[in-house]
């Protein structure tokens, strides 16, 4: 039979064991709760970081990450296809991605997506944003015209003029208009637009474009003035050679064949593989009645550039 001391010790041991169990259980509960809280916190953080929002799209845009803007906008639009803000960012991202493509087909696809999104965005855009969308749509059609077998220059002109009429003041609008008018053969409109562009920013490429349009209009003296300005100070070999070719063609039309031959020979001194220079020399020989020499020059032009349209035409008719 146990004495009172043994009974008291046993009772104390039981209470001690129960107390330890409660501490251990409480500790486990606390640790579990903390762990669960951490899992939830970091899971929420990851969810927030991966979540696509207008804010995240704007952030990618501010970092000039057009690929990310494109991807996030595309995903966002799957659930909200007419969200004007995201449509606009998506259209702009497509446009800038098209400019960085080396493959024409891929560039076309990006431009088509950009144009489609811009047109949809225009329907519900805020009034103050409409001119900017019109400007971007005009630019998109302009570049589509440069890489397509179909003409889109008329649509480029339409939207660029709308942007201009709505007081959207972007300095490159006149130059885009000049090039678009030139593509449609609207010579005088092109000259007017290029002249306006020249007031904003003078460049050798712009001077050459104006000279080409004056040449097309038969205004040779005006064309010469711009060509002389280029030849005097231009450091771009391609523009310089094109200027000499155009000047040579002006001299041919004036029947100043010696001067024309000098211009074409100047080109060949810098670029022996200029098909245009050989074609021009061939035209000089043709005008002088020497068809044998003329055909030899045109053959040389075709050897250097097999699809030279003017040389092909001359060989077919002579």
Short mmCIF file of C-alpha atoms in Angstrom, two decimals:
data_model
loop_
_atom_site.label_atom_id
_atom_site.label_comp_id
_atom_site.label_asym_id
_atom_site.label_seq_id
_atom_site.Cartn_x
_atom_site.Cartn_y
_atom_site.Cartn_z
CA UNK A 1 0.00 0.00 0.00
CA UNK A 2 1.45 3.41 -1.09
CA UNK A 3 2.10 6.00 1.55
CA UNK A 4 0.96 9.62 1.31
CA UNK A 5 4.38 10.82 0.03
CA UNK A 6 4.35 8.42 -2.93
CA UNK A 7 0.78 9.40 -3.79
CA UNK A 8 1.70 13.11 -3.72
CA UNK A 9 4.79 12.51 -5.93
CA UNK A 10 2.78 10.57 -8.47
CA UNK A 11 0.17 13.31 -8.57
CA UNK A 12 2.87 15.96 -9.10
CA UNK A 13 4.46 13.92 -11.93
CA UNK A 14 1.11 13.58 -13.70
CA UNK A 15 0.48 17.32 -13.43
CA UNK A 16 3.98 18.01 -14.70
CA UNK A 17 3.53 15.66 -17.68
CA UNK A 18 0.16 17.22 -18.56
CA UNK A 19 1.73 20.68 -18.38
CA UNK A 20 4.55 19.64 -20.76
CA UNK A 21 2.06 18.10 -23.17
CA UNK A 22 0.04 21.33 -23.22
CA UNK A 23 3.19 23.37 -23.88
CA UNK A 24 4.27 21.04 -26.70
CA UNK A 25 0.78 21.07 -28.27
CA UNK A 26 0.59 24.86 -28.00
CA UNK A 27 4.03 25.18 -29.58
CA UNK A 28 3.01 22.90 -32.44
CA UNK A 29 -0.17 24.93 -33.00
CA UNK A 30 1.78 28.21 -33.00
CA UNK A 31 4.45 26.87 -35.38
CA UNK A 32 1.79 25.46 -37.70
CA UNK A 33 -0.10 28.75 -37.68
CA UNK A 34 3.08 30.74 -38.39
CA UNK A 35 4.07 28.36 -41.18
CA UNK A 36 0.59 28.53 -42.70
CA UNK A 37 0.70 32.33 -42.44
CA UNK A 38 4.06 32.46 -44.19
CA UNK A 39 2.86 30.13 -46.93
CA UNK A 40 -0.23 32.30 -47.42
CA UNK A 41 1.80 35.52 -47.37
CA UNK A 42 4.38 34.40 -49.89
CA UNK A 43 1.70 32.73 -51.99
CA UNK A 44 -0.24 36.00 -52.05
CA UNK A 45 2.93 37.89 -52.95
CA UNK A 46 3.59 35.51 -55.82
CA UNK A 47 -0.01 35.78 -56.98
CA UNK A 48 0.16 39.57 -56.88
CA UNK A 49 3.46 39.60 -58.77
CA UNK A 50 2.11 37.29 -61.48
CA UNK A 51 -1.26 38.96 -61.73
CA UNK A 52 -1.85 40.95 -64.96
CA UNK A 53 -3.37 44.35 -64.35
CA UNK A 54 -3.50 47.66 -66.17
CA UNK A 55 -0.93 48.85 -63.63
CA UNK A 56 1.46 46.01 -64.54
CA UNK A 57 0.99 46.75 -68.26
CA UNK A 58 1.73 50.44 -67.69
CA UNK A 59 4.84 49.49 -65.72
CA UNK A 60 6.12 47.34 -68.60
CA UNK A 61 5.40 50.22 -70.98
CA UNK A 62 7.35 52.67 -68.82
CA UNK A 63 10.31 50.26 -69.04
CA UNK A 64 10.02 50.10 -72.86
CA UNK A 65 9.45 46.35 -72.62
CA UNK A 66 7.17 46.12 -75.65
CA UNK A 67 7.25 42.32 -75.73
CA UNK A 68 5.95 42.16 -72.15
CA UNK A 69 3.32 44.81 -72.89
CA UNK A 70 2.23 42.74 -75.89
CA UNK A 71 2.03 39.48 -73.92
CA UNK A 72 0.27 40.94 -70.87
CA UNK A 73 -2.17 43.00 -72.96
CA UNK A 74 -2.99 39.98 -75.10
CA UNK A 75 -3.77 37.91 -71.98
CA UNK A 76 -5.80 40.71 -70.40
CA UNK A 77 -7.90 41.19 -73.56
CA UNK A 78 -8.99 37.54 -73.52
CA UNK A 79 -11.35 38.43 -70.67
CA UNK A 80 -11.94 42.10 -71.47
CA UNK A 81 -11.63 42.43 -75.27
CA UNK A 82 -12.94 46.02 -75.43
CA UNK A 83 -10.98 47.60 -72.60
CA UNK A 84 -9.88 50.79 -74.35
CA UNK A 85 -6.75 51.40 -72.28
CA UNK A 86 -5.38 47.90 -72.80
CA UNK A 87 -6.39 47.88 -76.47
CA UNK A 88 -4.35 51.03 -76.95
CA UNK A 89 -1.28 49.65 -75.18
CA UNK A 90 -1.61 46.41 -77.15
CA UNK A 91 -1.86 48.30 -80.46
CA UNK A 92 1.16 50.45 -79.66
CA UNK A 93 3.22 47.43 -78.58
CA UNK A 94 2.35 45.63 -81.83
CA UNK A 95 3.41 48.69 -83.83
CA UNK A 96 6.81 49.01 -82.15
CA UNK A 97 7.43 45.26 -82.34
CA UNK A 98 6.72 45.39 -86.08
CA UNK A 99 9.51 47.93 -86.48
CA UNK A 100 12.08 45.56 -84.98
CA UNK A 101 11.30 42.55 -87.16
CA UNK A 102 13.69 41.39 -89.85
CA UNK A 103 11.09 39.08 -91.42
CA UNK A 104 8.52 40.92 -93.54
CA UNK A 105 5.75 38.41 -92.83
CA UNK A 106 6.10 38.80 -89.07
CA UNK A 107 6.22 42.58 -89.38
CA UNK A 108 3.00 42.43 -91.42
CA UNK A 109 1.27 40.35 -88.77
CA UNK A 110 2.19 42.77 -85.98
CA UNK A 111 1.06 45.73 -88.10
CA UNK A 112 -2.27 44.05 -88.89
CA UNK A 113 -2.87 43.46 -85.17
CA UNK A 114 -1.93 47.05 -84.42
CA UNK A 115 -4.25 48.46 -87.09
CA UNK A 116 -7.17 46.28 -86.03
CA UNK A 117 -6.77 47.23 -82.35
CA UNK A 118 -6.37 50.93 -83.12
CA UNK A 119 -9.54 50.97 -85.20
CA UNK A 120 -11.49 49.28 -82.38
CA UNK A 121 -9.98 51.61 -79.78
CA UNK A 122 -11.07 54.66 -81.79
CA UNK A 123 -14.76 53.81 -81.27
CA UNK A 124 -14.67 54.27 -77.50
CA UNK A 125 -11.60 56.45 -76.94
CA UNK A 126 -11.71 59.63 -74.90
CA UNK A 127 -11.99 62.68 -77.12
CA UNK A 128 -8.55 63.95 -76.16
CA UNK A 129 -6.94 60.62 -77.12
CA UNK A 130 -8.55 60.34 -80.57
CA UNK A 131 -5.97 62.51 -82.46
CA UNK A 132 -3.09 60.43 -81.09
CA UNK A 133 -4.81 57.20 -82.15
CA UNK A 134 -5.41 58.66 -85.62
CA UNK A 135 -1.73 59.57 -85.86
CA UNK A 136 -0.62 56.08 -84.85
CA UNK A 137 -3.09 54.52 -87.28
CA UNK A 138 -1.68 56.72 -90.06
CA UNK A 139 1.85 55.63 -89.18
CA UNK A 140 0.81 51.97 -89.11
CA UNK A 141 -0.75 52.24 -92.59
CA UNK A 142 2.33 54.10 -93.84
CA UNK A 143 4.67 51.30 -92.81
CA UNK A 144 2.25 48.66 -94.05
CA UNK A 145 2.37 50.39 -97.43
CA UNK A 146 6.17 50.14 -97.50
CA UNK A 147 6.23 46.34 -97.03
CA UNK A 148 3.02 45.31 -98.79
CA UNK A 149 2.27 44.55 -102.41
CA UNK A 150 -0.96 46.54 -102.02
CA UNK A 151 -1.39 50.27 -101.57
CA UNK A 152 -2.22 51.62 -98.13
CA UNK A 153 -0.81 55.11 -98.70
CA UNK A 154 -4.32 56.54 -99.13
CA UNK A 155 -5.31 55.29 -95.67
CA UNK A 156 -2.08 56.64 -94.20
CA UNK A 157 -2.93 60.05 -95.66
CA UNK A 158 -6.52 59.86 -94.39
CA UNK A 159 -5.63 59.27 -90.75
CA UNK A 160 -2.58 61.55 -90.69
CA UNK A 161 -4.70 64.40 -92.03
CA UNK A 162 -7.39 63.67 -89.45
CA UNK A 163 -4.78 63.82 -86.68
CA UNK A 164 -3.45 67.09 -88.11
CA UNK A 165 -6.95 68.58 -88.39
CA UNK A 166 -7.53 67.65 -84.75
CA UNK A 167 -4.44 69.68 -83.80
CA UNK A 168 -2.16 66.73 -83.09
CA UNK A 169 1.21 68.43 -83.50
CA UNK A 170 3.79 65.78 -84.36
CA UNK A 171 6.75 67.07 -86.44
CA UNK A 172 7.06 63.97 -88.65
CA UNK A 173 3.48 64.16 -90.01
CA UNK A 174 4.40 66.33 -93.06
CA UNK A 175 7.21 63.93 -94.04
CA UNK A 176 4.93 60.89 -93.75
CA UNK A 177 2.35 62.73 -95.84
CA UNK A 178 4.95 63.68 -98.46
CA UNK A 179 6.13 60.09 -98.85
CA UNK A 180 2.55 58.79 -98.96
CA UNK A 181 1.52 61.31 -101.62
CA UNK A 182 4.64 60.37 -103.61
CA UNK A 183 3.68 56.69 -103.44
CA UNK A 184 0.32 57.57 -105.00
CA UNK A 185 1.91 59.73 -107.70
CA UNK A 186 0.39 62.91 -106.26
CA UNK A 187 3.44 65.01 -107.07
CA UNK A 188 2.35 68.53 -106.17
CA UNK A 189 0.74 67.43 -102.90
CA UNK A 190 3.95 65.57 -102.09
CA UNK A 191 6.09 68.65 -102.79
CA UNK A 192 3.87 70.80 -100.57
CA UNK A 193 4.07 68.32 -97.69
CA UNK A 194 7.84 67.86 -98.05
CA UNK A 195 8.36 71.63 -98.11
CA UNK A 196 6.39 71.90 -94.86
CA UNK A 197 8.52 69.09 -93.39
CA UNK A 198 11.66 70.98 -94.41
CA UNK A 199 10.63 73.87 -92.17
CA UNK A 200 10.62 71.50 -89.21
CA UNK A 201 13.77 69.51 -89.87
CA UNK A 202 16.15 69.64 -92.82
CA UNK A 203 17.87 66.44 -93.89
CA UNK A 204 19.61 65.22 -97.02
CA UNK A 205 17.03 62.45 -97.43
CA UNK A 206 14.24 65.02 -97.33
CA UNK A 207 16.01 67.29 -99.82
CA UNK A 208 16.42 64.34 -102.17
CA UNK A 209 12.72 63.43 -101.84
CA UNK A 210 11.76 66.99 -102.81
CA UNK A 211 14.18 66.95 -105.76
CA UNK A 212 12.68 63.65 -106.98
CA UNK A 213 9.17 65.08 -106.87
CA UNK A 214 10.20 68.21 -108.77
CA UNK A 215 11.87 65.97 -111.34
CA UNK A 216 8.63 63.98 -111.71
CA UNK A 217 6.76 67.25 -112.22
CA UNK A 218 9.23 68.31 -114.93
CA UNK A 219 10.49 71.18 -112.77
CA UNK A 220 14.16 70.47 -113.45
CA UNK A 221 15.57 73.79 -112.29
CA UNK A 222 13.88 73.47 -108.90
CA UNK A 223 15.09 69.88 -108.62
CA UNK A 224 18.66 70.95 -109.42
CA UNK A 225 18.69 73.50 -106.62
CA UNK A 226 17.97 70.83 -104.03
CA UNK A 227 20.45 68.39 -105.57
CA UNK A 228 23.25 70.96 -105.47
CA UNK A 229 22.55 71.51 -101.78
CA UNK A 230 22.91 67.77 -101.18
CA UNK A 231 26.06 67.29 -103.25
CA UNK A 232 27.73 70.26 -101.56
CA UNK A 233 27.66 68.86 -98.03
CA UNK A 234 26.15 65.35 -97.91
CA UNK A 235 28.18 62.65 -96.14
CA UNK A 236 25.78 59.78 -96.84
CA UNK A 237 27.18 57.88 -99.85
CA UNK A 238 23.86 56.32 -100.81
CA UNK A 239 22.03 59.66 -100.89
CA UNK A 240 24.96 61.30 -102.65
CA UNK A 241 25.05 58.67 -105.43
CA UNK A 242 21.29 58.83 -105.90
CA UNK A 243 21.60 62.60 -106.24
CA UNK A 244 24.22 62.26 -108.99
CA UNK A 245 21.99 59.74 -110.81
CA UNK A 246 19.02 62.10 -110.68
CA UNK A 247 21.14 65.02 -111.83
CA UNK A 248 22.37 62.89 -114.73
CA UNK A 249 18.79 62.14 -115.73
CA UNK A 250 17.98 65.86 -115.64
CA UNK A 251 20.86 66.53 -118.02
CA UNK A 252 19.63 63.77 -120.37
CA UNK A 253 16.19 65.38 -120.52
CA UNK A 254 17.89 68.67 -121.41
CA UNK A 255 20.00 66.89 -124.03
CA UNK A 256 23.18 67.90 -122.17
CA UNK A 257 24.76 64.49 -122.70
CA UNK A 258 28.36 65.33 -121.77
CA UNK A 259 27.24 66.65 -118.39
CA UNK A 260 25.02 63.61 -117.90
CA UNK A 261 27.87 61.21 -118.72
CA UNK A 262 30.10 63.01 -116.20
CA UNK A 263 27.51 62.50 -113.46
CA UNK A 264 27.13 58.78 -114.19
CA UNK A 265 30.91 58.30 -114.35
CA UNK A 266 31.20 60.05 -110.97
CA UNK A 267 28.83 57.43 -109.60
CA UNK A 268 30.82 54.54 -111.11
CA UNK A 269 34.03 55.89 -109.56
CA UNK A 270 32.48 55.37 -106.15
CA UNK A 271 30.37 52.33 -106.95
CA UNK A 272 31.38 50.21 -109.95
CA UNK A 273 28.28 48.06 -109.40
CA UNK A 274 25.72 50.82 -109.93
CA UNK A 275 23.09 49.41 -112.29
CA UNK A 276 21.41 52.83 -112.52
CA UNK A 277 24.61 54.47 -113.73
CA UNK A 278 25.09 51.88 -116.50
CA UNK A 279 21.44 52.24 -117.45
CA UNK A 280 21.82 56.04 -117.70
CA UNK A 281 24.95 55.75 -119.88
CA UNK A 282 23.00 53.36 -122.10
CA UNK A 283 20.27 55.97 -122.50
CA UNK A 284 22.88 58.55 -123.52
CA UNK A 285 24.20 56.19 -126.22
CA UNK A 286 20.64 55.53 -127.36
CA UNK A 287 19.95 59.27 -127.68
CA UNK A 288 23.15 59.59 -129.72
CA UNK A 289 22.05 56.79 -132.06
CA UNK A 290 24.54 54.14 -130.89
CA UNK A 291 22.23 51.22 -130.05
CA UNK A 292 25.06 48.67 -129.88
CA UNK A 293 26.81 50.51 -127.05
CA UNK A 294 23.47 51.30 -125.45
CA UNK A 295 22.49 47.62 -125.30
CA UNK A 296 25.91 46.72 -123.89
CA UNK A 297 25.32 49.16 -120.99
CA UNK A 298 21.79 47.86 -120.38
CA UNK A 299 23.08 44.29 -120.35
CA UNK A 300 25.65 45.34 -117.77
CA UNK A 301 22.88 46.97 -115.72
CA UNK A 302 20.88 43.71 -115.80
CA UNK A 303 23.95 41.72 -114.89
CA UNK A 304 24.26 43.83 -111.76
CA UNK A 305 20.52 43.98 -111.06
CA UNK A 306 18.52 41.28 -112.84
CA UNK A 307 15.16 42.93 -112.17
CA UNK A 308 16.09 46.46 -113.25
CA UNK A 309 12.72 47.44 -114.72
CA UNK A 310 13.91 50.24 -117.04
CA UNK A 311 16.79 48.18 -118.45
CA UNK A 312 14.44 45.26 -119.08
CA UNK A 313 12.05 47.53 -120.94
CA UNK A 314 14.85 49.00 -123.07
CA UNK A 315 16.20 45.56 -123.99
CA UNK A 316 12.72 44.43 -124.97
CA UNK A 317 12.13 47.46 -127.22
CA UNK A 318 15.55 47.80 -128.84
#
